[in-house]
Structures are given as structure tokens and as C-alpha cells.
Coordinates of C-alpha atoms in Angstrom, one line a residue:
M1 CA -30.7 -54.2 12.5
D2 CA -34.3 -53.7 11.3
T3 CA -34.5 -52.1 7.9
S4 CA -37.1 -49.6 9.1
I5 CA -34.6 -48.4 11.8
L6 CA -31.9 -48.1 9.2
A7 CA -34.1 -46.1 6.9
R8 CA -34.9 -43.7 9.7
A9 CA -31.2 -43.5 10.6
K10 CA -30.3 -42.6 7.0
V11 CA -33.0 -40.0 6.9
T12 CA -31.8 -38.5 10.2
D13 CA -28.2 -38.5 9.0
S14 CA -29.3 -36.7 5.8
T15 CA -31.3 -34.1 7.8
I16 CA -28.4 -33.5 10.1
R17 CA -25.9 -33.1 7.2
S18 CA -28.2 -30.7 5.4
G19 CA -28.7 -28.6 8.5
R20 CA -25.0 -28.4 9.3
N21 CA -24.2 -27.6 5.6
K22 CA -26.4 -24.5 5.9
H23 CA -25.6 -23.4 9.5
Y24 CA -21.8 -24.0 9.7
P25 CA -20.9 -21.5 6.9
M26 CA -23.1 -18.8 8.6
Q27 CA -21.4 -19.5 12.0
A28 CA -18.0 -19.2 10.3
W29 CA -19.0 -15.8 9.0
Y30 CA -20.1 -14.7 12.4
C31 CA -16.6 -15.5 13.7
I32 CA -14.9 -13.8 10.7
G33 CA -17.1 -10.7 11.2
L34 CA -16.3 -10.6 14.9
F35 CA -12.6 -10.9 14.2
L36 CA -12.7 -8.0 11.6
F37 CA -14.7 -5.9 14.1
I38 CA -12.0 -6.4 16.8
I39 CA -9.2 -5.5 14.4
G40 CA -11.1 -2.4 13.4
V41 CA -11.6 -1.3 17.0
F42 CA -7.9 -1.6 17.8
Q43 CA -6.9 0.0 14.5
W44 CA -9.2 3.0 14.8
T45 CA -8.5 3.4 18.5
S46 CA -4.8 3.7 17.7
V47 CA -5.6 6.3 15.0
L48 CA -7.8 8.4 17.3
H49 CA -5.3 8.1 20.1
S50 CA -2.5 9.4 17.9
K51 CA -4.6 12.4 16.8
F52 CA -5.8 13.3 20.3
A53 CA -2.3 12.9 21.8
R54 CA -0.9 15.3 19.2
R55 CA -3.6 17.8 19.8
R56 CA -3.1 17.7 23.6
S57 CA 0.6 18.1 23.2
L58 CA 0.2 21.1 20.9
R59 CA -2.4 22.7 23.1
S60 CA -0.3 22.2 26.2
G61 CA 2.6 24.1 24.7
D62 CA 5.1 21.7 26.1
P63 CA 8.3 23.7 26.3
E64 CA 10.3 20.5 25.7
L65 CA 9.0 20.4 22.2
A66 CA 10.8 23.6 21.4
D67 CA 13.8 23.4 23.6
G68 CA 15.0 20.0 22.6
P69 CA 14.6 16.3 23.4
R70 CA 13.3 15.3 26.8
P71 CA 15.8 13.8 29.3
R72 CA 15.7 10.0 29.6
K73 CA 14.7 8.4 32.9
F74 CA 13.3 5.1 34.0
S75 CA 9.5 5.2 34.6
F76 CA 7.0 2.5 35.4
S77 CA 4.3 4.7 34.0
R78 CA 5.6 3.7 30.5
I79 CA 4.8 0.0 31.0
A80 CA 1.8 0.2 28.6
V81 CA 3.9 1.9 26.0
A82 CA 6.7 -0.6 26.4
L83 CA 4.3 -3.6 26.0
T84 CA 2.8 -2.0 22.9
N85 CA 6.3 -1.5 21.5
A86 CA 7.1 -5.2 22.3
Y87 CA 3.9 -6.3 20.5
R88 CA 4.9 -4.3 17.4
V89 CA 8.3 -5.9 17.3
I90 CA 7.0 -9.5 17.7
A91 CA 4.0 -9.1 15.3
F92 CA 5.6 -7.1 12.5
R93 CA 9.4 -7.3 12.7
W94 CA 9.9 -10.9 13.6
T95 CA 9.6 -12.7 10.2
L96 CA 9.8 -15.9 8.3
E97 CA 12.0 -15.4 5.3
F98 CA 11.9 -17.6 2.2
G99 CA 14.7 -16.9 -0.2
K100 CA 15.6 -13.3 -1.0
S101 CA 12.2 -12.0 -2.0
Y102 CA 9.5 -13.4 0.2
T103 CA 8.9 -12.5 3.8
L104 CA 6.0 -13.1 6.2
N105 CA 5.8 -11.3 9.5
M106 CA 4.4 -13.0 12.6
A107 CA 1.1 -11.2 12.3
E108 CA 0.6 -12.7 8.8
V109 CA 1.7 -16.1 10.1
F110 CA -0.7 -16.0 13.0
V111 CA -3.7 -15.0 10.8
T112 CA -2.8 -17.7 8.2
I113 CA -2.5 -20.5 10.8
T114 CA -5.6 -19.3 12.7
Y115 CA -7.7 -19.2 9.5
I116 CA -6.5 -22.6 8.3
V117 CA -7.2 -24.2 11.7
F118 CA -10.5 -22.4 12.0
L119 CA -11.9 -23.4 8.6
Y120 CA -10.7 -27.0 8.6
V121 CA -12.1 -27.5 12.2
W122 CA -15.4 -26.2 10.9
A123 CA -15.2 -28.6 7.9
F124 CA -14.4 -31.8 9.8
I125 CA -16.0 -31.3 13.2
N126 CA -19.1 -33.4 14.1
T127 CA -18.7 -35.8 11.3
T128 CA -19.6 -39.0 13.2
D129 CA -22.8 -40.5 11.9
L130 CA -25.6 -42.0 14.0
E131 CA -24.1 -45.4 13.7
G132 CA -20.8 -44.2 15.3
D133 CA -18.6 -44.1 12.2
K134 CA -16.1 -41.3 12.7
L135 CA -15.2 -38.9 9.8
D136 CA -18.1 -40.2 7.7
W137 CA -17.3 -38.8 4.3
T138 CA -21.0 -38.0 3.6
Y139 CA -20.8 -35.4 6.4
W140 CA -17.7 -33.5 5.3
W141 CA -18.0 -34.0 1.5
N142 CA -20.6 -31.4 0.8
R143 CA -19.7 -29.3 3.9
T144 CA -16.2 -28.6 2.5
G145 CA -17.7 -27.4 -0.7
T146 CA -20.3 -25.2 1.1
L147 CA -17.7 -23.7 3.4
A148 CA -15.5 -22.9 0.5
S149 CA -18.3 -21.3 -1.4
S150 CA -19.2 -19.1 1.6
Q151 CA -15.7 -17.6 1.5
F152 CA -16.0 -16.3 -2.1
P153 CA -17.6 -13.0 -1.1
L154 CA -14.7 -12.4 1.4
I155 CA -12.1 -13.2 -1.3
T156 CA -13.8 -10.9 -3.8
A157 CA -14.0 -8.0 -1.3
L158 CA -10.3 -8.5 -0.4
G159 CA -9.4 -8.2 -4.1
T160 CA -11.2 -5.0 -4.8
K161 CA -9.9 -1.4 -4.3
N162 CA -13.0 0.0 -2.7
N163 CA -14.1 -2.6 -0.1
L164 CA -15.9 -2.8 3.3
V165 CA -13.0 -4.7 4.9
S166 CA -10.6 -1.7 4.4
F167 CA -13.3 0.7 5.8
V168 CA -13.9 -1.4 8.9
T169 CA -10.3 -2.3 9.7
G170 CA -8.6 0.8 8.5
I171 CA -6.1 -1.4 6.5
S172 CA -5.5 -0.3 2.9
Y173 CA -6.4 -2.6 0.1
D174 CA -2.8 -3.3 -0.9
R175 CA -2.0 -4.6 2.6
L176 CA -5.0 -6.9 2.3
N177 CA -3.6 -8.5 -0.9
Y178 CA -1.7 -11.1 1.1
I179 CA -4.9 -12.1 2.9
H180 CA -6.7 -12.2 -0.4
R181 CA -4.2 -14.7 -1.8
M182 CA -4.0 -16.8 1.4
V183 CA -7.7 -17.2 1.7
T184 CA -8.0 -18.2 -1.9
R185 CA -5.4 -20.9 -1.5
V186 CA -6.9 -22.3 1.6
V187 CA -10.3 -22.5 -0.1
F188 CA -8.6 -24.0 -3.2
V189 CA -7.5 -27.0 -1.0
L190 CA -11.0 -27.3 0.5
L191 CA -12.5 -27.4 -3.0
W192 CA -10.2 -30.2 -4.0
V193 CA -11.1 -32.1 -0.9
H194 CA -14.8 -31.6 -1.9
G195 CA -14.2 -32.6 -5.5
G196 CA -11.8 -35.5 -4.8
S197 CA -14.1 -37.1 -2.3
E198 CA -16.9 -37.1 -4.8
I199 CA -14.7 -38.7 -7.4
V200 CA -13.4 -41.4 -5.0
H201 CA -16.6 -42.2 -3.1
K202 CA -19.4 -41.6 -5.5
S203 CA -20.0 -44.8 -7.5
H204 CA -22.2 -43.0 -10.1
F205 CA -19.8 -40.1 -10.7
K206 CA -19.0 -41.1 -14.3
Q207 CA -22.7 -41.4 -15.1
Q208 CA -23.2 -37.8 -14.0
L209 CA -20.4 -36.3 -16.1
T210 CA -22.9 -35.4 -18.7
E211 CA -24.9 -33.2 -16.3
T212 CA -24.3 -29.4 -16.6
W213 CA -23.9 -28.7 -12.9
L214 CA -21.1 -31.2 -12.5
L215 CA -19.3 -30.1 -15.6
C216 CA -19.4 -26.5 -14.4
G217 CA -18.0 -27.6 -11.1
I218 CA -15.1 -29.3 -12.8
V219 CA -14.4 -26.3 -15.0
A220 CA -14.6 -24.0 -12.0
L221 CA -12.1 -26.1 -10.1
V222 CA -9.7 -26.3 -13.0
A223 CA -9.9 -22.5 -13.5
L224 CA -9.1 -21.9 -9.9
S225 CA -6.2 -24.4 -10.0
I226 CA -4.6 -22.5 -12.9
L227 CA -5.2 -19.2 -11.2
C228 CA -3.5 -20.3 -8.0
I229 CA -0.5 -21.5 -9.9
I230 CA 0.0 -18.3 -12.0
S231 CA -0.5 -16.2 -8.9
L232 CA 2.7 -17.5 -7.3
R233 CA 5.1 -14.6 -6.8
P234 CA 7.8 -15.7 -9.3
I235 CA 5.2 -16.1 -12.1
R236 CA 3.2 -13.0 -11.1
A237 CA 6.3 -10.8 -10.8
G238 CA 8.0 -12.1 -13.9
A239 CA 4.9 -11.9 -16.2
Y240 CA 2.6 -9.4 -14.6
E241 CA 0.7 -8.4 -17.7
F242 CA -0.1 -12.1 -18.5
F243 CA -1.2 -12.6 -14.9
F244 CA -3.4 -9.4 -15.2
Y245 CA -5.3 -10.7 -18.2
A246 CA -5.4 -14.3 -17.1
H247 CA -6.7 -13.3 -13.6
F248 CA -9.7 -11.5 -15.0
A249 CA -10.6 -14.3 -17.5
L250 CA -10.1 -17.1 -15.0
V251 CA -12.0 -15.4 -12.2
T252 CA -15.0 -14.8 -14.5
I253 CA -15.0 -18.4 -15.7
F254 CA -14.7 -19.6 -12.1
L255 CA -17.6 -17.5 -10.7
V256 CA -20.0 -18.2 -13.5
C257 CA -19.4 -22.0 -13.4
A258 CA -19.4 -22.0 -9.5
Y259 CA -22.7 -20.3 -9.5
I260 CA -24.3 -22.9 -11.8
H261 CA -22.8 -25.7 -9.8
D262 CA -23.9 -24.4 -6.4
Q263 CA -27.3 -23.4 -7.6
E264 CA -28.0 -27.1 -8.2
N265 CA -28.0 -27.6 -4.4
E266 CA -29.5 -24.2 -3.7
Y267 CA -26.2 -22.6 -2.5
G268 CA -25.9 -20.1 -5.2
Y269 CA -26.6 -17.3 -2.7
W270 CA -23.0 -17.5 -1.7
I271 CA -21.8 -16.7 -5.2
Y272 CA -24.0 -13.9 -6.6
P273 CA -22.8 -11.4 -3.9
C274 CA -19.4 -11.7 -5.6
F275 CA -20.8 -10.1 -8.8
A276 CA -22.4 -7.4 -6.7
I277 CA -19.2 -6.6 -4.8
W278 CA -17.2 -6.5 -8.0
G279 CA -19.8 -4.4 -9.7
V280 CA -19.9 -1.8 -6.9
D281 CA -16.1 -1.5 -7.0
R282 CA -16.1 -1.1 -10.8
L283 CA -18.9 1.5 -10.6
L284 CA -17.0 3.5 -8.1
R285 CA -13.9 3.4 -10.2
V286 CA -15.8 4.4 -13.3
V287 CA -17.3 7.4 -11.4
R288 CA -13.8 8.4 -10.3
L289 CA -12.6 8.2 -13.9
I290 CA -15.3 10.4 -15.1
V291 CA -14.9 12.9 -12.2
F292 CA -11.1 13.2 -12.5
N293 CA -10.9 12.9 -16.3
H294 CA -14.1 14.8 -17.2
S295 CA -12.5 16.7 -20.1
Y296 CA -12.4 13.4 -22.0
F297 CA -16.1 12.8 -21.5
G298 CA -17.4 16.1 -23.0
F299 CA -17.9 18.0 -19.7
R300 CA -15.3 20.5 -20.5
S301 CA -13.4 21.5 -23.6
G302 CA -9.7 20.9 -23.9
S303 CA -7.5 18.1 -22.5
T304 CA -5.9 18.5 -19.1
M305 CA -4.5 15.0 -19.0
D306 CA -1.9 14.9 -21.7
A307 CA 1.2 13.5 -20.0
T308 CA 4.9 14.0 -20.7
A309 CA 7.1 11.0 -20.4
E310 CA 10.8 11.8 -19.7
L311 CA 13.6 9.2 -19.7
L312 CA 15.6 9.9 -16.5
S313 CA 17.9 7.0 -17.0
E314 CA 17.9 3.6 -18.7
D315 CA 15.8 2.2 -15.9
F316 CA 13.5 5.1 -14.9
V317 CA 10.9 7.2 -16.5
R318 CA 9.3 10.3 -15.1
L319 CA 5.7 10.8 -16.0
R320 CA 4.0 14.2 -15.3
F321 CA 0.9 16.0 -16.2
H322 CA -1.2 18.9 -15.0
R323 CA -3.1 18.3 -11.8
P324 CA -6.9 18.7 -12.1
P325 CA -8.0 21.2 -9.5
H326 CA -10.4 18.7 -8.0
F327 CA -7.9 15.9 -7.6
H328 CA -6.3 15.7 -4.2
W329 CA -4.2 13.1 -2.4
T330 CA -2.0 12.6 0.6
P331 CA 1.7 11.5 0.7
G332 CA 2.2 7.8 0.0
Q333 CA -1.1 7.3 -1.9
T334 CA -1.2 5.5 -5.3
A335 CA -3.1 6.1 -8.5
Y336 CA -4.0 3.7 -11.2
L337 CA -2.9 5.0 -14.6
I338 CA -4.7 4.1 -17.8
M339 CA -2.8 4.9 -21.0
P340 CA -4.6 3.5 -24.1
S341 CA -1.7 4.4 -26.4
V342 CA 0.7 2.4 -24.2
S343 CA -1.4 -0.4 -22.8
R344 CA -2.4 -3.5 -24.8
L345 CA -6.0 -3.1 -23.7
P346 CA -7.8 0.3 -23.7
F347 CA -8.7 0.3 -20.0
E348 CA -5.7 -1.6 -18.6
A349 CA -4.7 0.1 -15.3
H350 CA -1.4 0.1 -13.5
P351 CA -0.7 1.4 -10.0
F352 CA 2.1 3.8 -9.2
T353 CA 2.9 5.9 -6.1
I354 CA 2.3 9.7 -6.6
A355 CA 5.7 11.4 -6.2
S356 CA 4.5 15.0 -6.2
F357 CA 3.1 17.0 -3.3
D358 CA -0.5 18.2 -3.1
S359 CA 0.1 21.6 -1.4
D360 CA 0.3 25.3 -2.2
L361 CA 2.8 25.8 0.6
F362 CA 5.9 26.5 -1.6
S363 CA 4.3 28.8 -4.1
S364 CA 2.5 30.7 -1.3
V365 CA 5.6 31.1 0.7
E366 CA 7.5 32.4 -2.3
E367 CA 4.7 34.9 -3.1
E368 CA 4.6 36.1 0.5
K369 CA 8.4 36.4 0.6
Y370 CA 8.8 38.4 -2.6
S371 CA 5.6 40.4 -2.6
K372 CA 6.8 42.3 0.5
D373 CA 8.6 44.6 -2.0
K374 CA 6.0 45.8 -4.4
S375 CA 8.6 47.2 -6.8
N376 CA 9.9 43.7 -7.4
Q377 CA 7.2 42.5 -9.7
R378 CA 9.5 41.0 -12.3
S379 CA 11.4 38.9 -9.6
L380 CA 8.0 37.7 -8.2
A381 CA 7.0 36.3 -11.6
K382 CA 10.3 34.7 -12.1
H383 CA 10.1 32.9 -8.7
A384 CA 6.5 31.9 -9.0
L385 CA 7.3 30.1 -12.2
G386 CA 10.6 28.5 -11.0
S387 CA 11.8 25.2 -12.3
S388 CA 10.7 23.2 -9.3
T389 CA 7.2 24.7 -9.2
P390 CA 5.7 21.9 -11.3
F391 CA 6.6 19.4 -8.6
W392 CA 3.6 20.7 -6.6
K393 CA 1.5 21.9 -9.5
E394 CA 1.6 18.7 -11.4
I395 CA 1.0 15.0 -10.8
V396 CA 4.4 13.3 -11.0
F397 CA 5.4 9.6 -11.1
F398 CA 8.8 8.0 -11.0
I399 CA 8.4 4.7 -12.8
N400 CA 10.9 1.8 -12.7
V401 CA 11.3 0.3 -16.2
R402 CA 10.9 -3.5 -16.3
G403 CA 9.1 -5.1 -19.2
G404 CA 5.7 -5.0 -20.9
F405 CA 3.8 -1.8 -20.0
T406 CA 6.8 0.1 -18.5
A407 CA 9.0 -0.9 -21.5
R408 CA 6.5 0.5 -23.9
L409 CA 6.3 3.7 -21.8
K410 CA 10.0 4.0 -22.1
E411 CA 9.7 3.8 -25.9
A412 CA 7.2 6.7 -25.7
A413 CA 9.6 8.7 -23.7
L414 CA 12.4 8.1 -26.2
A415 CA 10.1 9.2 -29.0
G416 CA 9.3 12.3 -27.1
R417 CA 5.5 12.0 -27.7
K418 CA 2.7 13.0 -25.4
V419 CA 0.6 10.2 -24.0
K420 CA -3.1 10.3 -23.0
V421 CA -3.7 9.4 -19.3
F422 CA -6.8 8.5 -17.3
V423 CA -6.3 8.7 -13.6
D424 CA -8.1 6.4 -11.1
G425 CA -7.5 7.1 -7.5
P426 CA -6.1 8.0 -5.1
Y427 CA -5.9 4.8 -3.2
G428 CA -4.2 3.7 0.0
L429 CA -3.9 5.2 3.5
S430 CA -1.2 7.6 4.5
P431 CA 0.4 7.2 8.0
N432 CA -0.3 10.1 10.3
L433 CA 3.1 11.2 11.4
G434 CA 2.0 14.4 13.2
S435 CA 2.2 12.8 16.6
Y436 CA 5.8 11.6 16.2
D437 CA 8.8 13.5 17.6
T438 CA 11.2 11.8 15.2
S439 CA 10.6 10.5 11.7
V440 CA 13.1 8.5 9.6
L441 CA 12.3 8.1 5.9
I442 CA 14.1 5.4 4.0
A443 CA 13.9 4.8 0.3
G444 CA 15.6 2.8 -2.5
G445 CA 15.5 4.0 -6.1
S446 CA 11.9 4.9 -7.1
G447 CA 10.8 4.4 -3.5
V448 CA 11.5 8.1 -3.2
S449 CA 8.1 8.6 -4.7
Y450 CA 6.8 7.7 -1.2
T451 CA 9.4 9.3 1.1
L452 CA 9.8 12.7 -0.7
P453 CA 6.2 13.9 -0.4
T454 CA 6.2 12.6 3.1
L455 CA 9.2 14.8 3.9
L456 CA 7.5 17.8 2.4
D457 CA 4.3 17.1 4.3
I458 CA 6.2 16.9 7.6
I459 CA 7.9 20.3 6.9
E460 CA 4.5 21.9 6.0
K461 CA 2.8 20.5 9.1
V462 CA 5.6 21.7 11.4
R463 CA 5.4 25.2 9.8
E464 CA 1.7 25.2 10.4
G465 CA 2.0 24.0 14.0
K466 CA 0.2 20.8 13.3
S467 CA 3.0 18.4 14.0
N468 CA 5.2 17.5 17.0
C469 CA 8.1 16.5 14.9
R470 CA 11.5 17.9 16.0
R471 CA 13.8 15.8 13.7
V472 CA 13.4 14.1 10.4
V473 CA 16.0 11.9 8.6
F474 CA 15.8 11.3 4.9
I475 CA 17.8 8.3 3.6
W476 CA 17.9 7.5 -0.1
A477 CA 19.9 4.7 -1.7
I478 CA 20.4 5.1 -5.5
R479 CA 22.5 3.3 -8.1
D480 CA 23.7 6.3 -10.1
A481 CA 24.7 9.7 -8.7
N482 CA 22.9 11.3 -11.6
H483 CA 19.6 10.2 -10.0
I484 CA 20.1 13.0 -7.4
H485 CA 19.0 15.5 -10.1
W486 CA 15.5 14.0 -10.0
I487 CA 14.8 15.8 -6.8
D488 CA 17.7 18.1 -6.0
D489 CA 15.9 21.3 -6.6
T490 CA 12.9 20.2 -4.6
L491 CA 15.1 19.1 -1.7
I492 CA 17.0 22.4 -1.6
R493 CA 13.7 24.4 -1.6
A494 CA 12.3 22.1 1.1
L495 CA 15.3 22.6 3.3
Q496 CA 15.1 26.4 2.9
L497 CA 11.5 26.3 4.1
A498 CA 12.2 24.0 7.1
P499 CA 11.5 26.0 10.3
P500 CA 14.4 26.3 12.8
S501 CA 12.6 24.0 15.3
L502 CA 12.9 21.1 12.9
S503 CA 16.2 19.4 12.4
V504 CA 16.5 17.9 8.9
S505 CA 19.2 15.5 7.8
I506 CA 19.4 14.3 4.2
R507 CA 21.6 11.3 3.6
I508 CA 22.0 10.1 0.0
H509 CA 24.0 6.9 -0.7
V510 CA 25.2 6.0 -4.2
T511 CA 25.6 2.2 -4.5
G512 CA 26.7 2.1 -8.1
V513 CA 28.4 4.8 -10.1
P514 CA 30.5 6.8 -7.6
V515 CA 29.7 10.4 -6.8
T516 CA 31.6 13.0 -8.7
T517 CA 31.6 16.8 -8.5
A518 CA 29.3 17.0 -11.5
S519 CA 26.8 14.8 -9.8
L520 CA 26.2 17.2 -7.0
P521 CA 23.5 19.9 -7.1
R522 CA 25.2 23.1 -8.3
L523 CA 24.8 26.2 -6.3
E524 CA 24.2 28.4 -9.3
D525 CA 21.2 26.1 -10.4
H526 CA 19.4 27.2 -7.2
S527 CA 20.5 30.9 -7.0
E528 CA 18.8 33.9 -8.6
Q529 CA 20.2 34.6 -12.0
T530 CA 20.7 38.3 -12.8
G531 CA 21.2 40.0 -16.1
D532 CA 21.6 43.4 -17.7
D533 CA 18.9 45.9 -16.8
P534 CA 18.6 49.5 -17.7
N535 CA 17.5 50.3 -14.2
P536 CA 20.5 50.1 -11.8
D537 CA 18.2 50.0 -8.7
I538 CA 16.5 46.9 -9.9
V539 CA 19.9 45.3 -10.7
E540 CA 21.2 46.1 -7.3
H541 CA 18.1 44.8 -5.7
E542 CA 18.2 41.5 -7.6
D543 CA 22.0 41.1 -6.8
G544 CA 21.2 41.5 -3.1
M545 CA 18.4 38.9 -3.4
A546 CA 20.8 36.6 -5.1
M547 CA 23.3 36.9 -2.3
A548 CA 20.7 36.2 0.3
K549 CA 19.4 33.2 -1.6
N550 CA 22.9 31.8 -2.0
K551 CA 23.3 32.0 1.8
D552 CA 20.0 30.1 2.2
V553 CA 21.2 27.5 -0.3
L554 CA 24.5 27.1 1.5
H555 CA 22.8 26.6 4.8
A556 CA 20.4 24.1 3.2
M557 CA 23.3 22.2 1.6
E558 CA 24.9 21.6 5.1
A559 CA 22.0 19.2 5.9
V560 CA 22.8 17.1 2.8
K561 CA 25.3 14.3 3.0
I562 CA 26.2 12.3 -0.1
E563 CA 28.3 9.1 0.2
N564 CA 29.4 6.1 -1.8
G565 CA 28.3 2.6 -0.9
R566 CA 25.2 1.1 0.7
P567 CA 23.8 2.7 3.8
N568 CA 24.5 1.0 7.1
L569 CA 20.9 1.0 8.1
P570 CA 21.3 -0.9 11.4
A571 CA 24.0 1.5 12.6
M572 CA 22.0 4.6 11.4
L573 CA 18.8 3.5 13.0
R574 CA 20.5 2.5 16.3
E575 CA 22.1 6.0 16.4
E576 CA 18.7 7.7 15.9
V577 CA 17.0 5.5 18.5
E578 CA 19.7 6.3 21.0
C579 CA 19.3 10.0 20.5
A580 CA 15.4 10.1 20.3
T581 CA 12.8 10.3 23.0
G582 CA 9.0 10.3 22.8
R583 CA 7.6 8.7 19.7
M584 CA 9.6 7.7 16.6
S585 CA 8.4 6.6 13.2
V586 CA 10.4 4.8 10.6
S587 CA 8.9 4.6 7.1
V588 CA 10.6 2.5 4.4
C589 CA 9.8 2.0 0.7
G590 CA 12.3 -0.1 -1.2
S591 CA 13.5 -3.6 -2.1
Q592 CA 13.0 -6.6 0.1
G593 CA 16.6 -6.3 1.1
I594 CA 16.1 -2.8 2.5
A595 CA 12.9 -3.7 4.2
R596 CA 14.5 -6.8 5.8
S597 CA 17.5 -4.8 7.0
V598 CA 15.2 -2.2 8.7
R599 CA 13.1 -4.9 10.3
H600 CA 16.1 -6.6 11.7
A601 CA 17.6 -3.3 13.0
L602 CA 14.4 -2.4 14.9
R603 CA 14.1 -5.6 16.8
F604 CA 15.3 -6.3 20.3
P605 CA 17.4 -4.9 21.9
V606 CA 17.4 -1.6 19.9
S607 CA 13.6 -1.4 20.3
S608 CA 13.2 -3.4 23.5
P609 CA 10.6 -2.8 26.3
L610 CA 13.5 -2.0 28.7
N611 CA 14.7 0.7 26.4
V612 CA 11.2 2.3 26.3
L613 CA 10.9 2.1 30.2
Q614 CA 14.3 3.9 30.4
G615 CA 12.9 6.8 28.4
G616 CA 13.8 5.6 24.9
P617 CA 11.4 6.1 22.0
S618 CA 8.4 4.0 21.1
V619 CA 9.2 3.0 17.5
T620 CA 6.5 2.5 14.9
L621 CA 7.5 0.9 11.5
H622 CA 5.7 1.6 8.2
V623 CA 6.8 -0.7 5.3
E624 CA 5.4 0.1 1.9
S625 CA 5.3 -2.5 -0.9
F626 CA 7.8 -2.1 -3.7
G627 CA 6.4 -2.7 -7.2
Y628 CA 3.0 -3.7 -8.3
A629 CA 3.4 -7.5 -8.3

């Protein structure tokens, strides 16, 4: 072939490669943006539908809501609901299980496979040069690197607490963590394809090793490789603090070196948005810290964030402190706690679910109840400052003691010293349970931090006429019967306040130390204590109140069932599904074993389309992550 023709062909190949290297990453982003938009439309449509359905039901004054469950009958009008229920089962309850601690649902599997196929097709499509050679390495060598670089803003956004992806899709940041790790690992392989092809095919690679841009590329790839290894669950869960520090250092090294490397070929515009995304997230978190902890920053005298750490058992610590009046949250949300006297670094933050309830319902009900008799001022004060009042006047956390940070927090609890706390949050989205006729709440151990405030919220919403719920089942599995005392007073008070239209069932299962009489909540602990008083009228009045309160407690205790052994979740859920109609919600926060058992129990045939068509409930499952790793 004529040399001039070859020269023109090489120039044309170079032009084509350069154009595709610029355009293909943008096209990939158009597809990703469209996918996120579609997910957001479905997610927010579901949220709005739930809210409007509940409001219509409440406005209509459906007598069935008050008189009991609706009768079951077959109806083709429920086909859409049955298909939606089938989708939920297939997407979120069919799973791939790896060992005892790792589970992927079909939705995560689908997203993973789709993303891998999509990105690698974009990397290797149209790689035939003008001479007809297929998979010409000069076409996909740089393109793999450019495509990988284009994904770094997405990876950064998925790893931040305040991100646009959560806002668009309505999916909380903690649920996006899997996607964050998955995208990182897919890009990691692409980068090794990019770097490996350069090492193998470039004859002058060794001569370029002294150049800064190439050295930075190698350092960035090594940093990302180490990060992907230590982010594997066994390492991440077993040495979380090491991962926490290493993650920050390695990501910083990677982004700085990647920017220098990419800027050599004028692709640095894919890297610097990562610094902006991270900076905005940090700025928002700093603003939250200042707003919610302003007494530390000189805006107000005195400290309102001195926390008390109490050792509940060898494995659990309760942390509580006064709630700032401007700090509000909803059930199931988390907060990041910064404790300089406990952490290794001054601003090291750890996430925990808020176990307390942000409401004035209980104190306002007590005031209303006891202020009816104006002569009973002393009893009013005694009730307003009862032992369980701090549960909704303070921010409370139940913290599972492992190693590192939580072990040092346990030492602080044993020493009985106060600890300074900065609060960053709240984070996460709470499921809206107001439109569900039946709610089942399942927790294991410290997972009660999620289910207890959810139970209280349901009771409050029903009292206020803002919820359709007719039945709520609270299931808690604990190792030691003494753990019941963490929440016994709160449960009793909540059951006393539950309206007659709401059926409440409390089932506590002790899997370790058997239940004894001393382990159970004592009636006298929740009854009004009376003493000598010079005024016999007051004594008689308080005795009458004590008797009435004892009756309330006895009635509340009838709803509590305490058993030895693990809960038979499949049988319990099958029973609830058979009795329920309308919409049913199951929320679980516990170990992987508990979550797996619940997923298995709510598959076909218990939650089948045929069951929904025959008048059975449409079941929605909410699974909260257990632990911070």
C-alpha cells in the first residue's frame, strides 16, 4: 500500500479514536442519568401514591377501618396490586447468598450485571480500525481509561452523605453504599485493562517511567487496588477503624494522582468535580455540626451535649444526652457521633440509629390526663418527670460493643465519666407506614433502636388520625432476659396510650439466658407510689389513681408475650399474612440471619399474586442494615 495512504489512514484512525474517547463517556453519562431519572420517577410516584391513598382513605371515613378487617374475596381489579407485589418478591426477596453474612437481592444483581455489560460494551464497541483489524488495542486502550475516569464523579457522589443521587431517586445514602462499592470495583478492572494494555503494547513504556504523569497513574492504580482489597467485607467489618483511616488516605492519593495523570491528556475535567462533590458534602456536614452543636462554638453559653454512657450489659452501651430543641428526626434515622475523648482522631464520626422518639405526645398526654384535677399539682409534677420521660426528651442510642471505638466507649461507661459529643445528622429516610393496615416490626438485639421509635410513631399517628394502621406486631429477639429492662417502661407507657382501634402485640424472645420472674417488668415499677401525707384527701386521691394506673398496666401487660428460644419468623409472618387484608408492612433490623429468614418467609406462596387477588394483603418489606460496616 502507498505510504501516503497509510499515513492518511493512521491520521484518520487517530482522529476517530480521539473523538470516541471524548464522546463515549458523555454518552455513557446520558444513559446513567436517564436510568437514575426513571428510578426516581418510580420511587417518588410510589411515595406520593401512598400518601394520597392514605388521605383518601382517612377522608372517606371507611367504616371497615374501624370495624375490623375487610372480608377477603377474589377480584380482578387487584391485578395491578398483585403484579406489583410479585415484582417486590422477585426483585427484593429472591437473593443470592454467599456464606452466612453476604446477600444480594435480584435488584442488586440486575443493576450489577447491567452496569458491567453497559460499561464494557461502551469500552470495546467499534474497535475495528480502518484496515479491518478487530479489537485494535489502540482503540480501547485509552477509551477504557477515559470511561473509568468519567465514573469517578458518580463514585464520589454515591459515597457521600448529602448527594444528588439520593435526592433524585429517593434512596438513602446507606442503601447506595453497595452501588458505590460495585461501581468502584468495575472501574478498578477497567483501569487495570487500561494500564495493562499500555505496559504490554507500548514499546517505549520503560523510557516514560521517569515522566510525572505516568508515575502518578501508577501510584493512583496501586492506591485503588489496595482500597478495593481492604474494602472487602471481612476486612472492612473486622477492622473498621483501619478501613476508615485508610479509605480517606487512599482516596486522597488516588484522586490527586489521577488528576495529574488525566490532565496530561486533557481529561482532568472528569476528576476535579470529585473534589467539588466531596467539598460540598463536607461543607454541609460542618454547617450541621455548628447548628446542632452551637454551644461548643461560642453561640451560646453552657454545654448541652455532655453525654452519659451507661453499660447495660457486657455487649451493649446506652448513650444519652439532652436533645437540642432545634434537632429533629424521624424513626429509623441515624446520626453520626463525634466523641473526641473516645475517638483516635478528633473528628472521627461513627453512625448509630437514634433509639429515642422525637415527640411530645407522651408528656402532653400525661399533662392532659392529670391536669384535669387542679388540686393534684404534686402528682402532676411527679408524672411529668417520670423515669421514662427522658426517652422522648433525650437523644438515646443503644450501641453494640465490638472493638476499637465501641470498646473505648465501654471503658468510658465503666469509668462513669461524661463524654463530649458532636452530632451530625440526622441521615436516612424513614418508611411512611401511615398507609398500611398492618405493620410488623422485627428486631434483633440493638436493632430495637429502629423498631421501638417506629412503634411509638405508629401509635402517635393512629391517635392523631393520620394512620390507617389497625394492627401492629412488635417482635424482638434478645440474648439475655435482662435486656427487657432497656425498654420495658417505654413499652408499658406506649401500650397504655395505644387507642382501642389499634391492636398491639408485643412478642419478646429470649435466645440465651432463660426468662425468670425477676427478668419481667414488675408491676410496682410502673404504678404510682404513694406515701404518708398529712392531708388524707390527697392520700385517698393518689391511692385511687394508683389503682386505676395498675389496671392500665395490667391491661397493657396482656399484650406482651415473653418466650424462650428463637422466634419462628416464617410461622409468625404466615399467620399475620393469613389474617391481614389491605396493605401490610414488614420492617426488620437485625442480623443477616434474621433478614434472610424474613425474606424467605415472604416469598411465594405466602406473598403470591394469587393470594393478593383473593383479597390477601400486598406486603412491603423494609430491611435496615445492621452495623456500620
